[in-house]
PDB file of C-alpha atoms in Angstrom:
ATOM      1  CA  MET A  84     128.255  83.914 108.172  1.00 87.00           C
ATOM      2  CA  MET A  85     128.125  84.712 111.797  1.00 92.00           C
ATOM      3  CA  ALA A  86     124.726  83.988 114.034  1.00 93.00           C
ATOM      4  CA  ILE A  87     123.120  87.386 114.761  1.00 95.00           C
ATOM      5  CA  GLN A  88     120.477  87.815 116.928  1.00 95.00           C
ATOM      6  CA  HIS A  89     117.073  89.398 114.782  1.00 97.00           C
ATOM      7  CA  VAL A  90     115.085  91.980 115.787  1.00 97.00           C
ATOM      8  CA  GLN A  91     112.199  93.440 113.705  1.00 97.00           C
ATOM      9  CA  GLN A  92     111.779  97.028 113.680  1.00 96.00           C
ATOM     10  CA  VAL A  93     108.144  98.370 115.090  1.00 93.00           C
ATOM     11  CA  LYS A  94     108.024 101.772 113.437  1.00 92.00           C
ATOM     12  CA  ASN A  95     108.596 103.245 110.232  1.00 90.00           C
ATOM     13  CA  TRP A  96     111.663 105.217 110.860  1.00 92.00           C
ATOM     14  CA  ASP A  97     113.640 102.889 113.737  1.00 95.00           C
ATOM     15  CA  CYS A  98     115.327 100.503 111.387  1.00 97.00           C
ATOM     16  CA  GLY A  99     118.609 101.738 112.699  1.00 97.00           C
ATOM     17  CA  LEU A 100     117.817 100.842 116.158  1.00 97.00           C
ATOM     18  CA  ALA A 101     116.307  97.472 115.547  1.00 98.00           C
ATOM     19  CA  SER A 102     120.077  96.987 114.028  1.00 98.00           C
ATOM     20  CA  ALA A 103     121.968  98.553 116.915  1.00 98.00           C
ATOM     21  CA  GLN A 104     120.108  95.812 119.001  1.00 97.00           C
ATOM     22  CA  MET A 105     120.521  93.251 116.697  1.00 98.00           C
ATOM     23  CA  VAL A 106     124.199  93.829 117.293  1.00 97.00           C
ATOM     24  CA  LEU A 107     124.161  94.482 120.939  1.00 97.00           C
ATOM     25  CA  LYS A 108     121.476  91.517 121.718  1.00 97.00           C
ATOM     26  CA  THR A 109     124.296  89.680 120.014  1.00 96.00           C
ATOM     27  CA  ILE A 110     127.129  90.916 121.694  1.00 96.00           C
ATOM     28  CA  LEU A 111     125.401  91.331 125.370  1.00 95.00           C
ATOM     29  CA  GLY A 112     123.266  88.108 125.627  1.00 93.00           C
ATOM     30  CA  HIS A 113     121.730  88.308 129.172  1.00 93.00           C
ATOM     31  CA  ARG A 114     122.927  90.981 130.182  1.00 94.00           C
ATOM     32  CA  PHE A 115     121.531  93.562 127.264  1.00 95.00           C
ATOM     33  CA  SER A 116     118.516  95.673 128.868  1.00 96.00           C
ATOM     34  CA  SER A 117     115.886  97.002 126.990  1.00 96.00           C
ATOM     35  CA  ASP A 118     115.286  99.540 129.419  1.00 97.00           C
ATOM     36  CA  GLU A 119     118.802 100.795 129.405  1.00 97.00           C
ATOM     37  CA  PHE A 120     118.678 100.929 125.774  1.00 96.00           C
ATOM     38  CA  SER A 121     115.636 102.903 125.593  1.00 96.00           C
ATOM     39  CA  GLU A 122     117.144 104.997 128.370  1.00 96.00           C
ATOM     40  CA  LYS A 123     120.334 105.654 126.381  1.00 96.00           C
ATOM     41  CA  CYS A 124     118.095 106.594 123.765  1.00 95.00           C
ATOM     42  CA  ARG A 125     116.587 109.457 125.253  1.00 94.00           C
ATOM     43  CA  GLU A 126     119.668 110.567 126.196  1.00 94.00           C
ATOM     44  CA  LEU A 127     120.567 110.585 122.737  1.00 93.00           C
ATOM     45  CA  ALA A 128     117.357 112.994 122.224  1.00 90.00           C
ATOM     46  CA  PHE A 129     117.085 112.194 117.970  1.00 89.00           C
ATOM     47  CA  GLU A 130     113.504 111.206 118.832  1.00 85.00           C
ATOM     48  CA  THR A 131     112.134 109.793 115.141  1.00 86.00           C
ATOM     49  CA  ASN A 132     115.060 111.104 113.052  1.00 89.00           C
ATOM     50  CA  VAL A 133     117.544 108.538 113.516  1.00 94.00           C
ATOM     51  CA  TRP A 134     121.150 109.246 111.504  1.00 95.00           C
ATOM     52  CA  THR A 135     124.185 106.998 111.442  1.00 97.00           C
ATOM     53  CA  ILE A 136     126.192 109.004 113.640  1.00 97.00           C
ATOM     54  CA  ASP A 137     123.379 108.357 116.418  1.00 96.00           C
ATOM     55  CA  VAL A 138     123.754 104.655 115.932  1.00 97.00           C
ATOM     56  CA  ALA A 139     127.548 105.126 116.606  1.00 97.00           C
ATOM     57  CA  CYS A 140     126.739 107.157 119.524  1.00 95.00           C
ATOM     58  CA  LEU A 141     124.118 104.841 120.468  1.00 95.00           C
ATOM     59  CA  LEU A 142     126.593 101.964 120.062  1.00 96.00           C
ATOM     60  CA  GLN A 143     129.578 104.166 122.286  1.00 94.00           C
ATOM     61  CA  LYS A 144     127.029 104.395 124.825  1.00 94.00           C
ATOM     62  CA  PHE A 145     127.115 100.523 125.219  1.00 95.00           C
ATOM     63  CA  GLY A 146     130.909 100.465 125.507  1.00 93.00           C
ATOM     64  CA  VAL A 147     130.816  98.522 122.151  1.00 93.00           C
ATOM     65  CA  GLU A 148     134.017  98.966 119.864  1.00 89.00           C
ATOM     66  CA  HIS A 149     133.061  99.888 116.162  1.00 94.00           C
ATOM     67  CA  LEU A 150     134.485 101.997 113.493  1.00 97.00           C
ATOM     68  CA  TYR A 151     132.272 104.506 111.780  1.00 98.00           C
ATOM     69  CA  CYS A 152     133.204 105.172 107.653  1.00 98.00           C
ATOM     70  CA  THR A 153     131.513 107.787 105.641  1.00 98.00           C
ATOM     71  CA  VAL A 154     132.429 109.475 102.648  1.00 97.00           C
ATOM     72  CA  THR A 155     130.796 113.051 103.820  1.00 96.00           C
ATOM     73  CA  LEU A 156     131.519 114.528 107.572  1.00 95.00           C
ATOM     74  CA  GLY A 157     128.388 115.754 108.562  1.00 94.00           C
ATOM     75  CA  VAL A 158     124.976 116.194 106.363  1.00 92.00           C
ATOM     76  CA  ASP A 159     125.103 116.744 102.621  1.00 89.00           C
ATOM     77  CA  GLU A 160     122.919 120.230 102.212  1.00 88.00           C
ATOM     78  CA  THR A 161     121.818 118.665  98.575  1.00 85.00           C
ATOM     79  CA  TYR A 162     119.891 116.319 100.727  1.00 83.00           C
ATOM     80  CA  ALA A 163     117.706 119.107 101.458  1.00 80.00           C
ATOM     81  CA  GLU A 164     115.850 118.140  98.031  1.00 78.00           C
ATOM     82  CA  LYS A 165     115.156 114.663  98.840  1.00 80.00           C
ATOM     83  CA  ARG A 166     111.810 113.712  99.471  1.00 83.00           C
ATOM     84  CA  PHE A 167     113.139 111.115 102.689  1.00 83.00           C
ATOM     85  CA  TYR A 168     114.808 114.077 104.229  1.00 82.00           C
ATOM     86  CA  ARG A 169     113.014 117.430 103.384  1.00 72.00           C
ATOM     87  CA  GLU A 170     110.381 117.381 106.325  1.00 73.00           C
ATOM     88  CA  ASP A 171     113.369 118.177 109.390  1.00 76.00           C
ATOM     89  CA  PHE A 172     116.219 118.825 107.465  1.00 82.00           C
ATOM     90  CA  ASN A 173     116.796 122.149 108.901  1.00 81.00           C
ATOM     91  CA  SER A 174     116.542 121.316 112.571  1.00 82.00           C
ATOM     92  CA  GLU A 175     118.125 118.226 112.186  1.00 88.00           C
ATOM     93  CA  GLU A 176     121.248 119.746 110.086  1.00 90.00           C
ATOM     94  CA  ALA A 177     122.447 121.509 112.906  1.00 90.00           C
ATOM     95  CA  ARG A 178     121.803 118.883 115.524  1.00 92.00           C
ATOM     96  CA  VAL A 179     123.755 116.302 113.055  1.00 94.00           C
ATOM     97  CA  ASN A 180     126.625 118.688 112.268  1.00 94.00           C
ATOM     98  CA  GLN A 181     127.591 119.238 115.990  1.00 94.00           C
ATOM     99  CA  LEU A 182     127.524 115.642 116.424  1.00 95.00           C
ATOM    100  CA  PHE A 183     130.533 115.325 114.000  1.00 96.00           C
ATOM    101  CA  ARG A 184     131.887 118.907 115.133  1.00 95.00           C
ATOM    102  CA  ASP A 185     132.404 116.732 118.859  1.00 93.00           C
ATOM    103  CA  ALA A 186     133.384 113.604 117.735  1.00 93.00           C
ATOM    104  CA  ASP A 187     136.870 114.135 118.323  1.00 90.00           C
ATOM    105  CA  LYS A 188     136.071 115.507 121.908  1.00 89.00           C
ATOM    106  CA  THR A 189     133.325 112.961 122.741  1.00 87.00           C
ATOM    107  CA  GLY A 190     135.579 109.723 121.284  1.00 87.00           C
ATOM    108  CA  LEU A 191     133.939 108.890 118.169  1.00 93.00           C
ATOM    109  CA  LYS A 192     135.940 106.785 115.694  1.00 94.00           C
ATOM    110  CA  ILE A 193     134.635 108.010 112.330  1.00 97.00           C
ATOM    111  CA  GLU A 194     137.015 108.084 109.321  1.00 97.00           C
ATOM    112  CA  LYS A 195     136.165 109.925 105.991  1.00 97.00           C
ATOM    113  CA  ARG A 196     136.502 107.539 103.127  1.00 97.00           C
ATOM    114  CA  SER A 197     135.143 104.964 101.156  1.00 98.00           C
ATOM    115  CA  VAL A 198     135.036 101.152 102.059  1.00 98.00           C
ATOM    116  CA  THR A 199     135.791  98.125  99.494  1.00 98.00           C
ATOM    117  CA  ILE A 200     133.970  95.340  99.359  1.00 98.00           C
ATOM    118  CA  ASP A 201     137.209  93.682  99.971  1.00 97.00           C
ATOM    119  CA  GLU A 202     137.627  95.360 103.013  1.00 98.00           C
ATOM    120  CA  ILE A 203     133.954  94.602 104.444  1.00 98.00           C
ATOM    121  CA  ASP A 204     134.981  91.030 103.998  1.00 98.00           C
ATOM    122  CA  LYS A 205     138.473  91.363 105.707  1.00 97.00           C
ATOM    123  CA  HIS A 206     136.034  92.543 108.920  1.00 97.00           C
ATOM    124  CA  LEU A 207     133.204  90.396 108.452  1.00 97.00           C
ATOM    125  CA  ARG A 208     136.484  87.258 108.473  1.00 96.00           C
ATOM    126  CA  GLU A 209     137.925  89.449 111.964  1.00 95.00           C
ATOM    127  CA  ASN A 210     134.354  88.451 113.583  1.00 95.00           C
ATOM    128  CA  LYS A 211     133.021  91.932 112.541  1.00 97.00           C
ATOM    129  CA  VAL A 212     129.541  92.504 111.245  1.00 98.00           C
ATOM    130  CA  ALA A 213     128.413  95.803 109.427  1.00 98.00           C
ATOM    131  CA  ILE A 214     125.788  98.298 110.159  1.00 98.00           C
ATOM    132  CA  VAL A 215     124.877  99.329 106.340  1.00 98.00           C
ATOM    133  CA  LEU A 216     122.855 102.212 105.488  1.00 98.00           C
ATOM    134  CA  VAL A 217     121.327 101.313 101.695  1.00 98.00           C
ATOM    135  CA  ASP A 218     118.352 102.399  99.402  1.00 96.00           C
ATOM    136  CA  SER A 219     115.514 100.270  99.888  1.00 95.00           C
ATOM    137  CA  ILE A 220     114.357 100.776  96.697  1.00 94.00           C
ATOM    138  CA  THR A 221     117.059  99.603  95.170  1.00 95.00           C
ATOM    139  CA  LEU A 222     118.010  97.134  97.578  1.00 95.00           C
ATOM    140  CA  ASN A 223     114.392  95.746  96.856  1.00 89.00           C
ATOM    141  CA  SER A 224     115.323  95.644  93.117  1.00 82.00           C
ATOM    142  CA  GLY A 225     116.606  92.277  93.326  1.00 64.00           C
ATOM    143  CA  GLU A 226     114.684  89.547  92.089  1.00 46.00           C
ATOM    144  CA  SER A 227     115.227  87.746  95.006  1.00 45.00           C
ATOM    145  CA  GLN A 228     114.344  90.540  97.437  1.00 42.00           C
ATOM    146  CA  THR A 229     111.352  90.821  99.438  1.00 41.00           C
ATOM    147  CA  SER A 230     111.828  93.372 101.912  1.00 42.00           C
ATOM    148  CA  CYS A 231     112.822  97.112 102.602  1.00 42.00           C
ATOM    149  CA  CYS A 232     111.449  99.805 104.680  1.00 47.00           C
ATOM    150  CA  PHE A 233     108.457 100.647 102.900  1.00 45.00           C
ATOM    151  CA  ARG A 234     106.887  97.291 102.168  1.00 47.00           C
ATOM    152  CA  PHE A 235     107.049  96.372 105.870  1.00 48.00           C
ATOM    153  CA  PHE A 236     104.461  99.348 106.371  1.00 43.00           C
ATOM    154  CA  HIS A 237     102.904  99.121 103.279  1.00 40.00           C
ATOM    155  CA  SER A 238      99.702  97.067 104.085  1.00 36.00           C
ATOM    156  CA  GLU A 239      98.671  99.746 106.666  1.00 36.00           C
ATOM    157  CA  LYS A 240      99.596 102.933 104.538  1.00 32.00           C
ATOM    158  CA  ARG A 241     101.609 105.083 107.191  1.00 33.00           C
ATOM    159  CA  ASN A 242     105.062 105.277 105.913  1.00 38.00           C
ATOM    160  CA  ARG A 243     106.476 107.586 104.367  1.00 38.00           C
ATOM    161  CA  HIS A 244     108.444 105.636 102.328  1.00 40.00           C
ATOM    162  CA  SER A 245     105.483 103.900 100.084  1.00 39.00           C
ATOM    163  CA  ASN A 246     105.131 106.156  97.255  1.00 45.00           C
ATOM    164  CA  LYS A 247     106.204 104.073  94.420  1.00 46.00           C
ATOM    165  CA  ASP A 248     107.765 107.416  92.909  1.00 49.00           C
ATOM    166  CA  GLU A 249     109.999 108.267  95.551  1.00 65.00           C
ATOM    167  CA  GLU A 250     113.479 108.535  94.630  1.00 81.00           C
ATOM    168  CA  TYR A 251     115.587 107.230  97.832  1.00 90.00           C
ATOM    169  CA  ALA A 252     114.573 105.339 100.889  1.00 93.00           C
ATOM    170  CA  GLY A 253     117.237 105.120 103.712  1.00 94.00           C
ATOM    171  CA  HIS A 254     117.303 101.931 105.493  1.00 97.00           C
ATOM    172  CA  TYR A 255     119.799  99.747 107.902  1.00 98.00           C
ATOM    173  CA  ILE A 256     120.766  96.195 107.733  1.00 98.00           C
ATOM    174  CA  VAL A 257     123.650  94.280 108.881  1.00 98.00           C
ATOM    175  CA  VAL A 258     125.552  92.456 107.059  1.00 98.00           C
ATOM    176  CA  CYS A 259     126.472  89.393 108.519  1.00 97.00           C
ATOM    177  CA  GLY A 260     128.243  87.578 105.386  1.00 97.00           C
ATOM    178  CA  TYR A 261     130.055  87.584 102.358  1.00 98.00           C
ATOM    179  CA  ASN A 262     130.447  84.400  99.878  1.00 97.00           C
ATOM    180  CA  LYS A 263     133.082  85.212  97.608  1.00 96.00           C
ATOM    181  CA  SER A 264     132.258  82.441  94.827  1.00 96.00           C
ATOM    182  CA  LYS A 265     128.684  83.211  94.670  1.00 97.00           C
ATOM    183  CA  ARG A 266     129.050  86.922  95.251  1.00 97.00           C
ATOM    184  CA  THR A 267     126.245  87.022  97.247  1.00 97.00           C
ATOM    185  CA  ILE A 268     125.844  89.194 100.695  1.00 98.00           C
ATOM    186  CA  ALA A 269     124.234  87.790 103.742  1.00 97.00           C
ATOM    187  CA  TYR A 270     122.680  90.332 106.129  1.00 98.00           C
ATOM    188  CA  HIS A 271     119.691  90.595 108.778  1.00 97.00           C
ATOM    189  CA  ASP A 272     116.898  93.065 107.983  1.00 97.00           C
ATOM    190  CA  PRO A 273     114.853  94.914 110.450  1.00 97.00           C
ATOM    191  CA  ALA A 274     111.744  94.912 108.014  1.00 96.00           C
ATOM    192  CA  LEU A 275     111.607  91.210 108.285  1.00 95.00           C
ATOM    193  CA  GLU A 276     110.160  88.754 110.976  1.00 93.00           C
ATOM    194  CA  GLN A 277     113.766  86.777 110.743  1.00 92.00           C
ATOM    195  CA  GLY A 278     116.871  86.588 108.944  1.00 87.00           C
ATOM    196  CA  PRO A 279     119.663  85.842 107.427  1.00 95.00           C
ATOM    197  CA  THR A 280     118.293  86.606 103.947  1.00 95.00           C
ATOM    198  CA  HIS A 281     120.556  87.289 100.832  1.00 96.00           C
ATOM    199  CA  THR A 282     121.213  89.380  97.774  1.00 96.00           C
ATOM    200  CA  SER A 283     123.817  89.499  95.000  1.00 97.00           C
ATOM    201  CA  LEU A 284     126.757  91.789  95.458  1.00 97.00           C
ATOM    202  CA  GLU A 285     125.719  94.008  92.850  1.00 97.00           C
ATOM    203  CA  VAL A 286     122.195  94.273  93.923  1.00 97.00           C
ATOM    204  CA  PHE A 287     124.163  95.390  97.553  1.00 97.00           C
ATOM    205  CA  GLU A 288     126.588  97.617  95.980  1.00 98.00           C
ATOM    206  CA  GLN A 289     124.134  99.842  94.131  1.00 97.00           C
ATOM    207  CA  ALA A 290     122.027 100.299  97.396  1.00 97.00           C
ATOM    208  CA  ARG A 291     124.714 100.959  99.654  1.00 98.00           C
ATOM    209  CA  LYS A 292     126.418 103.746  97.402  1.00 97.00           C
ATOM    210  CA  CYS A 293     123.385 105.398  96.100  1.00 95.00           C
ATOM    211  CA  HIS A 294     122.945 109.032  96.633  1.00 92.00           C
ATOM    212  CA  GLY A 295     121.685 109.474 100.285  1.00 93.00           C
ATOM    213  CA  THR A 296     123.552 106.966 101.937  1.00 96.00           C
ATOM    214  CA  ASP A 297     127.288 108.809 102.295  1.00 96.00           C
ATOM    215  CA  GLU A 298     128.491 105.197 101.930  1.00 98.00           C
ATOM    216  CA  ASP A 299     127.846 105.167 105.726  1.00 98.00           C
ATOM    217  CA  ILE A 300     129.185 101.805 107.294  1.00 98.00           C
ATOM    218  CA  VAL A 301     129.313 100.676 111.151  1.00 98.00           C
ATOM    219  CA  PHE A 302     131.711  97.784 111.391  1.00 98.00           C
ATOM    220  CA  VAL A 303     131.385  96.155 115.017  1.00 97.00           C
ATOM    221  CA  LYS A 304     133.081  93.616 116.683  1.00 94.00           C
ATOM    222  CA  ILE A 305     130.890  90.568 117.618  1.00 90.00           C
ATOM    223  CA  ASN A 306     132.873  88.833 120.681  1.00 74.00           C
ATOM    224  CA  SER A 307     133.268  85.187 120.729  1.00 46.00           C
ATOM    225  CA  THR A 308     131.668  83.676 123.374  1.00 40.00           C
TER     226      THR A 308
END
């Protein structure tokens, strides 16, 4: 299991940014600048709607080697019916689709395909972590789980994911280990104060393959120090 510098999210929508910060702080160490990070986020202009391609663009701006895999190149139009995506869907659809159209020109490395657990294991053994989009409701269904995006702000009743009848709640985590014999996944959850935490392989696979995730995963090389 790789050592990752944990970062806790501060709002109910910035788990993707917190996940990117975990990776960048681990790679850059003392060279990481919060001011520079904020400036690059402003340049990308995603405001409070962070998609996986935004995370990939952010890593690219820092010159970090990565690979983004997804089963959908662009925005799945059926997401317009999901409560999680519905509020800003029309404006976000145009913005995100444009990022995908510009990917070749901007040099983003994106592959349209599903990723198996064996490939995730291979990348982890090559000293790469994975920023993974999961359904936090499914992830939280594991008996050992105490974290998810809607639990993080549930006490303040400020989170749009707090509805117990919600069908999907997207959340980013940073996977840093896989115990093949125990069939468990180690990951850092930005909704928690510290990490890593663990879940079963079965729960992880269900959570990352729920409709709404596009099976989005970004592999990032963590340089050895």
